[in-house]
Amino acid sequence: MSTLLELSGVSVSFDGFKAINNLSFQIGEPELRAIIGPNGAGKTTFMDIITGKTKPDEGRVIWGDKNISLLGLSESQIAREGVGRKFQKPTVFEAQTVRENLAMALKNPRGPFDVLFYKKTKRGAERVEAIAEQIGLTDSLTRLAGELSHGQKQWLEIGMLLAQEPRLLLVDEPAAGMTPAEREKTTEMLVEAAKTRAVVVVEHDMEFVRRLNCKVTVLNEGSVLAEGSIDHVTSDPQVIDVYLGR
Amino acid sequence: MSTPNRSFLAQNPSVLWFLGFLGLFTLLVTVFSEATGTGVISTSFVKTLGKILCLCLIAIAMDVVWGYCGILSLGHFAFFGIGGYAIGMWLMYARTEGIVADSLAAQAIPPTASELSDAVASQIFGVVGASEFPPIWAFAHSLPLQLLMVVLVPGLLALVFGWLAFRSRVTGVYLSILTQAMTLALSLWLFQNDSGLRGNNGLSGLQNIPGFEETPQALISIWFFWASAAALGLGYVLFAWVVSGKMGSVIRAIRDDEARVRFLGYHVESYKLFVFTLTAIVAGIAGALYYPQAGIINPAEIAPIASIYLAVWVAIGGRGRLYGAVLGTVFVTLASSWFTGGSAPDVNLGVYTIKWTDWWLVLLGVSFVAVTLFAPQGLGGLVDKLRRKA
């Protein structure tokens, strides 16, 4: 397992409020990691920094085998480098079919003229079928994404991320609003995805994190409070104090 | 390359329907026109129909940029006007040169090239008190170069303007205001006498095509009608192709959630720039076909209200479907000429008489609000409903 992404000494503040405070974080490839923390711990800002939405005031974000910095890249460049992001609220393109959503996400050249003259290939169609199978939406390929249930939309979004073939997957509260059966399936998908890539799951739900059965990082007030197995962090007195004890 | 054309048309039956309707309409107008048929349709009405086809062409461009890509441009008529000015410069230059050369030919000593040029210049610019060609007329003598300008000037303006605006992530209502400012600035600049384009006089006599002085207007009008129909047909196919495949998928996604598209790895700004520039070029071509039929172009044509009308046509027709833009344009422009042409009967309310020439704009405004509130799918939405029932 080699290091894929490394944040060191990252800080960012909004109007004087330090959302991220001297944060250091590493993740390898492949690896599954859960991030927990109370509201306002900086979880979303953390993802914003990695995906290029927010520029940190100081610190470094180093990526990949060539140790390039992500700080100088735009959101779309970072996505093309292989960082996929799933938002808390399912954001799929509701006016388009499941197939169109997946086809758009497929790893292919992203320039306007590449897309304009894009020819549907057999390989692409097969990829879409395979991903649909994986996320359990094979029968819904021609349906509009807007007609899907909440859980199905979440899976479609995970499917779109898989279609991008990212090396790092950032997933924000995937289990929110899901039924127990849907949660179980989501857990399986994430564990499966993490066999070949790095997956970071931000989650509130302890039970869900426990099922992921992976290393856990606890964030508080913009920096890492504890790191280790779920049993290790949940027995940490500091963690109990700021998070679990509430 | 596995028969992309056939699959494109097979996937988009509405394109074939549209081309069929357009072909039939063109045939009917040809058969009933003065020049090539029975003469039931007057030459001026042929011109009106040809102009409406050009407006339909810019309307489908507007639909692509707004209805599909979500950029509410309130400046696309600027590109239309620039196209008109570009072709108008050649028309005016070439025709004036012909007239001046004829009148000077009677002299004992034939005029030199510079004398001729000066005479043409004072003929064209006398009305704004100038007698020399401004630098922007450098290519006016050449039809191919001016035709190139029809495409290049709107394209470059859209490219530069769009690059600046999209790069700074100006979106939504702010972008609309910015495009509005662009067209207003252009219009105000053109109103000045020293803009080099004859100020508020604009360019006139554009219906007289140099080299065809002996050809009756009836015939010229049907030529332009055909050209407009062909341009609309080609434009429709082009845009239908752009919005059908993966490109259409990406630009509709940008309309619905551009941040998400960015996280998929697409450079959103390049796509917006592509759509904005392509539609600006088509708008320029539409303008170049429109103004020779209108006969005159002046800066008032580029006033912001024109671009707002364009948005109204597309909204009433139904955004996000190309035939909707065509329906809206035809419906509103025909209704407009009926109400403002004096043929609509006044409504006597006893205490007040509604004169449609005064009240048409109010009616249009009310319909726009009504469509936005109660039928956001517009006229095109009705067509879709009927189709689903059938």
XYZ file of C-alpha atoms in Angstrom, chain A:
246
model
C 0.000 0.000 0.000
C 1.541 3.253 -1.136
C 0.498 6.743 -0.126
C -1.948 8.233 -2.616
C -2.888 11.491 -0.948
C -1.160 13.439 1.762
C -2.356 16.633 3.434
C 0.108 18.306 5.732
C -0.293 21.379 7.891
C -3.445 22.485 6.078
C -5.378 25.407 7.549
C -8.282 27.405 6.220
C -10.459 29.991 7.880
C -13.678 31.684 6.869
C -14.190 35.158 8.314
C -11.821 34.376 11.163
C -13.370 31.002 11.935
C -10.778 28.246 11.567
C -12.637 25.509 9.725
C -9.483 23.456 9.270
C -6.615 23.905 11.672
C -3.181 22.477 10.887
C -4.679 19.249 9.560
C -2.476 16.377 8.471
C -3.906 13.296 6.817
C -2.707 10.421 4.664
C -4.416 7.721 2.719
C -2.968 4.804 0.798
C -4.092 2.925 -2.270
C -6.066 0.726 -1.858
C -7.623 1.647 1.450
C -11.016 2.186 3.013
C -11.175 4.976 5.568
C -14.012 6.400 7.596
C -14.015 9.963 8.866
C -16.259 10.878 11.770
C -16.625 14.005 13.815
C -19.230 16.297 15.306
C -20.970 18.988 13.264
C -18.567 21.762 12.359
C -15.541 19.499 12.735
C -14.491 20.430 9.188
C -15.459 17.251 7.350
C -17.054 18.965 4.379
C -14.345 21.625 4.201
C -11.799 18.813 4.194
C -13.436 17.372 1.068
C -13.772 20.821 -0.490
C -10.029 21.301 -0.143
C -9.142 17.986 -1.758
C -11.548 18.528 -4.665
C -10.363 22.078 -5.294
C -13.557 23.861 -4.289
C -11.814 25.628 -1.425
C -8.212 26.841 -1.476
C -6.456 26.456 1.886
C -4.650 29.401 3.463
C -1.618 27.278 4.175
C -0.404 23.715 3.954
C 0.237 21.201 1.209
C -1.935 18.698 -0.621
C 0.250 16.147 -2.390
C -1.176 13.598 -4.798
C -0.118 10.403 -6.544
C 3.090 8.725 -7.569
C 4.607 11.899 -8.975
C 3.839 13.897 -5.836
C 2.045 16.684 -7.623
C 0.280 19.415 -5.671
C -3.472 19.595 -6.081
C -3.549 23.206 -4.929
C -2.854 24.696 -8.345
C -5.472 22.636 -10.160
C -9.090 23.465 -10.941
C -12.007 21.276 -9.843
C -12.303 19.605 -13.234
C -8.532 18.975 -13.451
C -8.554 17.365 -10.021
C -11.484 15.189 -11.080
C -9.523 14.142 -14.173
C -6.526 13.322 -11.953
C -8.748 10.688 -10.388
C -10.602 12.213 -7.448
C -14.306 11.394 -7.401
C -16.726 12.992 -4.995
C -20.153 11.996 -3.841
C -22.236 14.682 -2.217
C -24.393 14.275 0.841
C -27.576 15.076 -1.046
C -27.773 12.753 -4.029
C -26.860 14.886 -7.033
C -27.677 13.060 -10.203
C -29.026 14.686 -13.340
C -32.724 14.087 -12.796
C -33.887 15.142 -16.252
C -31.691 12.504 -17.884
C -31.867 8.731 -17.981
C -29.791 6.462 -15.779
C -27.855 5.416 -18.871
C -27.105 9.032 -19.838
C -25.964 9.775 -16.308
C -23.559 6.834 -16.326
C -22.364 7.471 -19.889
C -21.510 11.052 -18.992
C -19.387 9.879 -16.088
C -17.500 7.182 -18.057
C -13.788 7.752 -18.200
C -13.256 9.299 -21.632
C -11.614 12.436 -23.038
C -13.428 15.426 -21.514
C -12.864 18.265 -24.042
C -15.862 19.829 -25.817
C -14.778 18.579 -29.219
C -14.020 15.077 -27.942
C -17.552 15.013 -26.584
C -19.147 16.587 -29.669
C -17.665 13.968 -31.974
C -17.986 11.165 -29.441
C -19.053 7.883 -30.997
C -20.807 5.350 -28.855
C -18.573 2.306 -28.520
C -19.390 -1.256 -27.656
C -16.881 -1.125 -24.848
C -18.555 1.933 -23.348
C -21.985 0.331 -23.540
C -20.627 -2.759 -21.824
C -19.036 -0.659 -19.087
C -22.379 1.060 -18.463
C -24.137 -2.323 -18.285
C -21.518 -3.679 -15.901
C -21.791 -0.694 -13.568
C -25.592 -0.806 -13.683
C -25.355 -4.432 -12.648
C -23.020 -3.520 -9.796
C -25.367 -0.844 -8.433
C -28.514 -2.874 -9.045
C -30.054 -0.549 -11.633
C -29.910 -2.777 -14.715
C -33.685 -2.651 -15.141
C -33.785 1.114 -14.724
C -31.255 2.133 -17.400
C -33.868 3.850 -19.570
C -35.710 5.502 -16.688
C -35.193 9.140 -15.802
C -32.917 9.531 -12.802
C -35.531 11.798 -11.236
C -37.952 8.872 -11.002
C -35.609 6.783 -8.837
C -36.047 6.341 -5.103
C -33.722 8.154 -2.734
C -31.591 5.058 -2.184
C -31.393 4.321 -5.912
C -30.237 7.862 -6.590
C -27.466 7.403 -4.039
C -26.399 4.218 -5.805
C -26.589 5.863 -9.207
C -24.265 8.519 -7.922
C -21.880 5.891 -6.596
C -22.139 4.199 -9.990
C -21.245 7.460 -11.729
C -18.213 7.725 -9.493
C -17.162 4.184 -10.348
C -17.608 4.990 -14.049
C -15.102 7.817 -13.637
C -12.589 5.177 -12.530
C -11.177 7.403 -9.795
C -8.191 6.456 -7.674
C -9.710 8.238 -4.698
C -13.383 8.247 -3.866
C -14.739 10.783 -1.377
C -18.168 9.838 -0.113
C -20.211 12.182 2.059
C -22.789 10.496 4.344
C -23.866 7.766 1.952
C -26.205 6.093 4.431
C -28.266 9.177 5.259
C -31.953 8.544 4.691
C -31.519 4.910 3.683
C -33.459 1.854 4.820
C -31.467 -0.865 6.664
C -31.474 -3.077 3.556
C -30.235 -0.202 1.401
C -27.503 0.510 3.931
C -26.282 -3.031 3.775
C -26.045 -2.913 0.016
C -24.258 0.450 0.150
C -21.735 -0.992 2.607
C -21.034 -3.831 0.214
C -20.525 -1.444 -2.703
C -18.078 0.715 -0.796
C -16.094 -2.241 0.573
C -15.944 -3.689 -2.937
C -14.814 -0.369 -4.429
C -12.101 -0.023 -1.795
C -10.434 -3.258 -2.918
C -8.859 -1.490 -5.878
C -8.765 2.174 -4.838
C -8.779 4.556 -1.913
C -12.200 5.322 -0.480
C -12.899 7.945 2.159
C -16.327 7.774 3.782
C -17.558 10.677 5.883
C -20.323 9.424 8.125
C -22.274 10.324 11.222
C -23.793 6.930 11.774
C -21.573 4.848 14.094
C -23.297 1.603 13.229
C -22.598 2.147 9.552
C -18.954 2.941 10.257
C -18.620 -0.164 12.361
C -19.883 -2.264 9.454
C -17.324 -0.769 7.098
C -14.742 -2.359 9.384
C -11.875 -0.050 8.526
C -9.487 2.503 9.986
C -11.296 5.518 11.413
C -10.128 9.135 11.610
C -11.874 11.388 14.110
C -11.947 15.081 13.242
C -12.652 17.793 15.769
C -12.356 21.555 15.391
C -10.554 21.190 12.100
C -7.830 18.747 13.075
C -7.317 15.045 13.727
C -8.293 14.021 17.227
C -7.711 10.288 17.009
C -7.025 7.620 14.423
C -7.254 3.835 14.495
C -9.748 1.006 14.561
C -13.336 1.756 15.502
C -12.875 0.077 18.871
C -9.701 2.030 19.484
C -11.212 5.443 18.769
C -14.505 4.792 20.535
C -12.621 3.945 23.717
C -10.446 7.082 23.478
C -11.513 9.358 26.383
C -11.011 12.510 24.306
C -13.269 11.188 21.561
C -15.885 10.174 24.070
C -15.690 13.626 25.536
C -16.192 15.677 22.369
C -18.286 13.408 20.291
C -19.749 10.253 21.662
C -20.499 11.590 25.085
C -22.919 14.186 23.792
